[in-house]
Amino acid sequence: MEKGMKVLIAMDGSKYCDYAFDWYLENVKKHSDYVILIHCVEMNTIAAMPGDIGASGLLVRSIEQERAAAEKYLHELTERMKAANLHGKVKRTNGPARSEILRVAEEEKVDMIITGTRGMGTVRRTLLGSVSDHVLHHSHVPIIICRHKDEVQGVKK
């Protein structure tokens, strides 16, 4: 029997990660692979919340909305795995994607990481940092970064 790989695919709901997922299915997938779809949740609304009195109710509602959106997305990912006939699991983590992808890759002892890239330009990537760039430079396993077919060097076609 053919030995499959343990593959971690980073998913954030963007067309870039969707493209990476589809690329895996078309170019790498083996029936014996074990696939982990990881979705890293960062509670972004907390940083943007006003600090006024009475804002706590707004904060609670915002966190609940983000949590519900994450759960909905995790369900969608589970359905996509079933539709693609993949063996594996969907994993949700809390924290910055750049560190969570690496942590889970090590924890799960994956053979490969696949992610998309937003195609940021050099200046923006230098100032803001790129998840795919960080993972590429700190991963202990091979990584495939899939640039969306409609993007070339950060310029939309």
mmCIF file with all atom_site columns, C-alpha atoms in Angstrom, residues 31-154:
data_model
loop_
_atom_site.group_PDB
_atom_site.id
_atom_site.type_symbol
_atom_site.label_atom_id
_atom_site.label_alt_id
_atom_site.label_comp_id
_atom_site.label_asym_id
_atom_site.label_entity_id
_atom_site.label_seq_id
_atom_site.pdbx_PDB_ins_code
_atom_site.Cartn_x
_atom_site.Cartn_y
_atom_site.Cartn_z
_atom_site.occupancy
_atom_site.B_iso_or_equiv
_atom_site.pdbx_formal_charge
_atom_site.auth_seq_id
_atom_site.auth_comp_id
_atom_site.auth_asym_id
_atom_site.auth_atom_id
_atom_site.pdbx_PDB_model_num
ATOM 1   C CA . HIS A 1 31  ? -5.921  8.680  -1.309  1.00 0.00 ? 31  HIS A CA 1
ATOM 2   C CA . SER A 1 32  ? -3.613  7.642  1.536   1.00 0.00 ? 32  SER A CA 1
ATOM 3   C CA . ASP A 1 33  ? -2.890  11.244 2.654   1.00 0.00 ? 33  ASP A CA 1
ATOM 4   C CA . TYR A 1 34  ? -4.029  12.507 6.040   1.00 0.00 ? 34  TYR A CA 1
ATOM 5   C CA . VAL A 1 35  ? -5.069  16.148 5.692   1.00 0.00 ? 35  VAL A CA 1
ATOM 6   C CA . ILE A 1 36  ? -5.372  18.703 8.467   1.00 0.00 ? 36  ILE A CA 1
ATOM 7   C CA . LEU A 1 37  ? -7.197  21.904 7.558   1.00 0.00 ? 37  LEU A CA 1
ATOM 8   C CA . ILE A 1 38  ? -6.186  24.531 10.103  1.00 0.00 ? 38  ILE A CA 1
ATOM 9   C CA . HIS A 1 39  ? -8.151  27.691 10.767  1.00 0.00 ? 39  HIS A CA 1
ATOM 10  C CA . CYS A 1 40  ? -6.476  30.164 13.108  1.00 0.00 ? 40  CYS A CA 1
ATOM 11  C CA . VAL A 1 41  ? -8.916  32.438 14.874  1.00 0.00 ? 41  VAL A CA 1
ATOM 12  C CA . GLU A 1 42  ? -7.790  35.819 16.125  1.00 0.00 ? 42  GLU A CA 1
ATOM 13  C CA . MET A 1 43  ? -10.355 37.889 17.938  1.00 0.00 ? 43  MET A CA 1
ATOM 14  C CA . ASN A 1 44  ? -9.672  41.011 15.877  1.00 0.00 ? 44  ASN A CA 1
ATOM 15  C CA . THR A 1 45  ? -12.572 43.042 17.242  1.00 0.00 ? 45  THR A CA 1
ATOM 16  C CA . ILE A 1 46  ? -10.969 43.311 20.669  1.00 0.00 ? 46  ILE A CA 1
ATOM 17  C CA . ALA A 1 47  ? -8.142  45.491 19.373  1.00 0.00 ? 47  ALA A CA 1
ATOM 18  C CA . ALA A 1 48  ? -10.588 47.813 17.595  1.00 0.00 ? 48  ALA A CA 1
ATOM 19  C CA . MET A 1 49  ? -13.020 48.212 20.481  1.00 0.00 ? 49  MET A CA 1
ATOM 20  C CA . PRO A 1 50  ? -13.663 51.593 22.039  1.00 0.00 ? 50  PRO A CA 1
ATOM 21  C CA . GLY A 1 51  ? -12.722 51.823 25.709  1.00 0.00 ? 51  GLY A CA 1
ATOM 22  C CA . ASP A 1 52  ? -15.837 53.722 26.779  1.00 0.00 ? 52  ASP A CA 1
ATOM 23  C CA . ILE A 1 53  ? -18.159 52.721 29.591  1.00 0.00 ? 53  ILE A CA 1
ATOM 24  C CA . GLY A 1 54  ? -20.862 50.530 28.094  1.00 0.00 ? 54  GLY A CA 1
ATOM 25  C CA . ALA A 1 55  ? -18.525 49.116 25.489  1.00 0.00 ? 55  ALA A CA 1
ATOM 26  C CA . SER A 1 56  ? -18.412 45.765 27.334  1.00 0.00 ? 56  SER A CA 1
ATOM 27  C CA . GLY A 1 57  ? -21.796 44.752 25.891  1.00 0.00 ? 57  GLY A CA 1
ATOM 28  C CA . LEU A 1 58  ? -20.552 45.607 22.417  1.00 0.00 ? 58  LEU A CA 1
ATOM 29  C CA . LEU A 1 59  ? -17.381 43.648 23.079  1.00 0.00 ? 59  LEU A CA 1
ATOM 30  C CA . VAL A 1 60  ? -19.313 40.556 24.166  1.00 0.00 ? 60  VAL A CA 1
ATOM 31  C CA . ARG A 1 61  ? -21.568 40.742 21.083  1.00 0.00 ? 61  ARG A CA 1
ATOM 32  C CA . SER A 1 62  ? -18.569 41.198 18.788  1.00 0.00 ? 62  SER A CA 1
ATOM 33  C CA . ILE A 1 63  ? -16.759 38.207 20.271  1.00 0.00 ? 63  ILE A CA 1
ATOM 34  C CA . GLU A 1 64  ? -19.911 36.101 19.947  1.00 0.00 ? 64  GLU A CA 1
ATOM 35  C CA . GLN A 1 65  ? -20.251 37.148 16.296  1.00 0.00 ? 65  GLN A CA 1
ATOM 36  C CA . GLU A 1 66  ? -16.631 36.257 15.539  1.00 0.00 ? 66  GLU A CA 1
ATOM 37  C CA . ARG A 1 67  ? -17.002 32.935 17.346  1.00 0.00 ? 67  ARG A CA 1
ATOM 38  C CA . ALA A 1 68  ? -20.182 32.125 15.382  1.00 0.00 ? 68  ALA A CA 1
ATOM 39  C CA . ALA A 1 69  ? -18.509 33.051 12.084  1.00 0.00 ? 69  ALA A CA 1
ATOM 40  C CA . ALA A 1 70  ? -15.547 30.798 12.948  1.00 0.00 ? 70  ALA A CA 1
ATOM 41  C CA . GLU A 1 71  ? -17.833 27.881 13.803  1.00 0.00 ? 71  GLU A CA 1
ATOM 42  C CA . LYS A 1 72  ? -19.739 28.344 10.545  1.00 0.00 ? 72  LYS A CA 1
ATOM 43  C CA . TYR A 1 73  ? -16.484 28.351 8.598   1.00 0.00 ? 73  TYR A CA 1
ATOM 44  C CA . LEU A 1 74  ? -15.229 25.219 10.394  1.00 0.00 ? 74  LEU A CA 1
ATOM 45  C CA . HIS A 1 75  ? -18.459 23.461 9.397   1.00 0.00 ? 75  HIS A CA 1
ATOM 46  C CA . GLU A 1 76  ? -17.914 24.567 5.774   1.00 0.00 ? 76  GLU A CA 1
ATOM 47  C CA . LEU A 1 77  ? -14.370 23.192 5.874   1.00 0.00 ? 77  LEU A CA 1
ATOM 48  C CA . THR A 1 78  ? -15.617 19.855 7.225   1.00 0.00 ? 78  THR A CA 1
ATOM 49  C CA . GLU A 1 79  ? -18.121 19.665 4.365   1.00 0.00 ? 79  GLU A CA 1
ATOM 50  C CA . ARG A 1 80  ? -15.390 20.497 1.817   1.00 0.00 ? 80  ARG A CA 1
ATOM 51  C CA . MET A 1 81  ? -13.238 17.682 3.194   1.00 0.00 ? 81  MET A CA 1
ATOM 52  C CA . LYS A 1 82  ? -16.133 15.249 2.889   1.00 0.00 ? 82  LYS A CA 1
ATOM 53  C CA . ALA A 1 83  ? -16.936 16.420 -0.657  1.00 0.00 ? 83  ALA A CA 1
ATOM 54  C CA . ALA A 1 84  ? -13.279 15.950 -1.665  1.00 0.00 ? 84  ALA A CA 1
ATOM 55  C CA . ASN A 1 85  ? -13.235 12.512 -0.004  1.00 0.00 ? 85  ASN A CA 1
ATOM 56  C CA . LEU A 1 86  ? -10.299 13.478 2.216   1.00 0.00 ? 86  LEU A CA 1
ATOM 57  C CA . HIS A 1 87  ? -9.171  11.582 5.270   1.00 0.00 ? 87  HIS A CA 1
ATOM 58  C CA . GLY A 1 88  ? -8.195  13.882 8.127   1.00 0.00 ? 88  GLY A CA 1
ATOM 59  C CA . LYS A 1 89  ? -9.589  16.613 10.332  1.00 0.00 ? 89  LYS A CA 1
ATOM 60  C CA . VAL A 1 90  ? -10.374 20.282 10.666  1.00 0.00 ? 90  VAL A CA 1
ATOM 61  C CA . LYS A 1 91  ? -8.528  22.022 13.477  1.00 0.00 ? 91  LYS A CA 1
ATOM 62  C CA . ARG A 1 92  ? -9.307  25.418 14.966  1.00 0.00 ? 92  ARG A CA 1
ATOM 63  C CA . THR A 1 93  ? -6.671  27.276 16.926  1.00 0.00 ? 93  THR A CA 1
ATOM 64  C CA . ASN A 1 94  ? -6.645  30.635 18.659  1.00 0.00 ? 94  ASN A CA 1
ATOM 65  C CA . GLY A 1 95  ? -3.821  33.011 17.970  1.00 0.00 ? 95  GLY A CA 1
ATOM 66  C CA . PRO A 1 96  ? -1.729  34.487 15.191  1.00 0.00 ? 96  PRO A CA 1
ATOM 67  C CA . ALA A 1 97  ? -1.727  32.280 12.083  1.00 0.00 ? 97  ALA A CA 1
ATOM 68  C CA . ARG A 1 98  ? 2.035   32.650 11.559  1.00 0.00 ? 98  ARG A CA 1
ATOM 69  C CA . SER A 1 99  ? 2.854   30.966 14.872  1.00 0.00 ? 99  SER A CA 1
ATOM 70  C CA . GLU A 1 100 ? -0.147  28.616 15.066  1.00 0.00 ? 100 GLU A CA 1
ATOM 71  C CA . ILE A 1 101 ? 0.566   27.026 11.681  1.00 0.00 ? 101 ILE A CA 1
ATOM 72  C CA . LEU A 1 102 ? 4.118   26.222 12.763  1.00 0.00 ? 102 LEU A CA 1
ATOM 73  C CA . ARG A 1 103 ? 3.038   25.001 16.210  1.00 0.00 ? 103 ARG A CA 1
ATOM 74  C CA . VAL A 1 104 ? 0.381   22.662 14.824  1.00 0.00 ? 104 VAL A CA 1
ATOM 75  C CA . ALA A 1 105 ? 2.712   21.416 12.073  1.00 0.00 ? 105 ALA A CA 1
ATOM 76  C CA . GLU A 1 106 ? 5.224   20.390 14.725  1.00 0.00 ? 106 GLU A CA 1
ATOM 77  C CA . GLU A 1 107 ? 2.601   19.045 17.134  1.00 0.00 ? 107 GLU A CA 1
ATOM 78  C CA . GLU A 1 108 ? 0.947   16.930 14.417  1.00 0.00 ? 108 GLU A CA 1
ATOM 79  C CA . LYS A 1 109 ? 4.299   15.901 12.863  1.00 0.00 ? 109 LYS A CA 1
ATOM 80  C CA . VAL A 1 110 ? 3.175   16.860 9.365   1.00 0.00 ? 110 VAL A CA 1
ATOM 81  C CA . ASP A 1 111 ? 5.215   16.110 6.254   1.00 0.00 ? 111 ASP A CA 1
ATOM 82  C CA . MET A 1 112 ? 4.212   19.238 4.349   1.00 0.00 ? 112 MET A CA 1
ATOM 83  C CA . ILE A 1 113 ? 2.480   22.613 4.767   1.00 0.00 ? 113 ILE A CA 1
ATOM 84  C CA . ILE A 1 114 ? 0.400   24.188 2.007   1.00 0.00 ? 114 ILE A CA 1
ATOM 85  C CA . THR A 1 115 ? -0.802  27.770 2.146   1.00 0.00 ? 115 THR A CA 1
ATOM 86  C CA . GLY A 1 116 ? -1.930  30.549 -0.128  1.00 0.00 ? 116 GLY A CA 1
ATOM 87  C CA . THR A 1 117 ? -0.407  33.979 -0.394  1.00 0.00 ? 117 THR A CA 1
ATOM 88  C CA . ARG A 1 118 ? -2.086  37.333 -0.754  1.00 0.00 ? 118 ARG A CA 1
ATOM 89  C CA . GLY A 1 119 ? 0.647   38.576 -3.041  1.00 0.00 ? 119 GLY A CA 1
ATOM 90  C CA . MET A 1 120 ? 1.639   41.640 -1.008  1.00 0.00 ? 120 MET A CA 1
ATOM 91  C CA . GLY A 1 121 ? 4.330   43.855 -2.472  1.00 0.00 ? 121 GLY A CA 1
ATOM 92  C CA . THR A 1 122 ? 7.794   44.044 -0.942  1.00 0.00 ? 122 THR A CA 1
ATOM 93  C CA . VAL A 1 123 ? 7.185   47.205 1.103   1.00 0.00 ? 123 VAL A CA 1
ATOM 94  C CA . ARG A 1 124 ? 3.865   46.043 2.527   1.00 0.00 ? 124 ARG A CA 1
ATOM 95  C CA . ARG A 1 125 ? 5.251   42.566 3.299   1.00 0.00 ? 125 ARG A CA 1
ATOM 96  C CA . THR A 1 126 ? 8.247   44.157 5.071   1.00 0.00 ? 126 THR A CA 1
ATOM 97  C CA . LEU A 1 127 ? 6.069   46.480 7.164   1.00 0.00 ? 127 LEU A CA 1
ATOM 98  C CA . LEU A 1 128 ? 3.165   44.169 7.961   1.00 0.00 ? 128 LEU A CA 1
ATOM 99  C CA . GLY A 1 129 ? 4.801   40.795 7.681   1.00 0.00 ? 129 GLY A CA 1
ATOM 100 C CA . SER A 1 130 ? 3.485   37.908 5.666   1.00 0.00 ? 130 SER A CA 1
ATOM 101 C CA . VAL A 1 131 ? 2.134   34.718 7.185   1.00 0.00 ? 131 VAL A CA 1
ATOM 102 C CA . SER A 1 132 ? 3.376   32.610 4.267   1.00 0.00 ? 132 SER A CA 1
ATOM 103 C CA . ASP A 1 133 ? 6.792   34.312 4.338   1.00 0.00 ? 133 ASP A CA 1
ATOM 104 C CA . HIS A 1 134 ? 7.143   33.677 8.092   1.00 0.00 ? 134 HIS A CA 1
ATOM 105 C CA . VAL A 1 135 ? 6.082   30.038 7.763   1.00 0.00 ? 135 VAL A CA 1
ATOM 106 C CA . LEU A 1 136 ? 8.453   29.547 4.820   1.00 0.00 ? 136 LEU A CA 1
ATOM 107 C CA . HIS A 1 137 ? 11.437  30.810 6.803   1.00 0.00 ? 137 HIS A CA 1
ATOM 108 C CA . HIS A 1 138 ? 10.667  29.002 10.063  1.00 0.00 ? 138 HIS A CA 1
ATOM 109 C CA . SER A 1 139 ? 9.167   25.681 8.977   1.00 0.00 ? 139 SER A CA 1
ATOM 110 C CA . HIS A 1 140 ? 11.061  22.444 9.547   1.00 0.00 ? 140 HIS A CA 1
ATOM 111 C CA . VAL A 1 141 ? 9.114   20.690 6.777   1.00 0.00 ? 141 VAL A CA 1
ATOM 112 C CA . PRO A 1 142 ? 8.621   21.475 3.085   1.00 0.00 ? 142 PRO A CA 1
ATOM 113 C CA . ILE A 1 143 ? 6.104   24.208 2.360   1.00 0.00 ? 143 ILE A CA 1
ATOM 114 C CA . ILE A 1 144 ? 4.188   24.936 -0.807  1.00 0.00 ? 144 ILE A CA 1
ATOM 115 C CA . ILE A 1 145 ? 2.992   28.513 -1.194  1.00 0.00 ? 145 ILE A CA 1
ATOM 116 C CA . CYS A 1 146 ? 0.324   28.808 -3.872  1.00 0.00 ? 146 CYS A CA 1
ATOM 117 C CA . ARG A 1 147 ? 0.026   32.177 -5.565  1.00 0.00 ? 147 ARG A CA 1
ATOM 118 C CA . HIS A 1 148 ? -3.494  32.692 -6.911  1.00 0.00 ? 148 HIS A CA 1
ATOM 119 C CA . LYS A 1 149 ? -3.564  32.215 -10.676 1.00 0.00 ? 149 LYS A CA 1
ATOM 120 C CA . ASP A 1 150 ? -5.083  35.681 -11.170 1.00 0.00 ? 150 ASP A CA 1
ATOM 121 C CA . GLU A 1 151 ? -2.203  37.428 -9.387  1.00 0.00 ? 151 GLU A CA 1
ATOM 122 C CA . VAL A 1 152 ? 1.305   37.998 -10.654 1.00 0.00 ? 152 VAL A CA 1
ATOM 123 C CA . GLN A 1 153 ? 3.836   39.656 -8.320  1.00 0.00 ? 153 GLN A CA 1
ATOM 124 C CA . GLY A 1 154 ? 1.046   41.312 -6.340  1.00 0.00 ? 154 GLY A CA 1
#
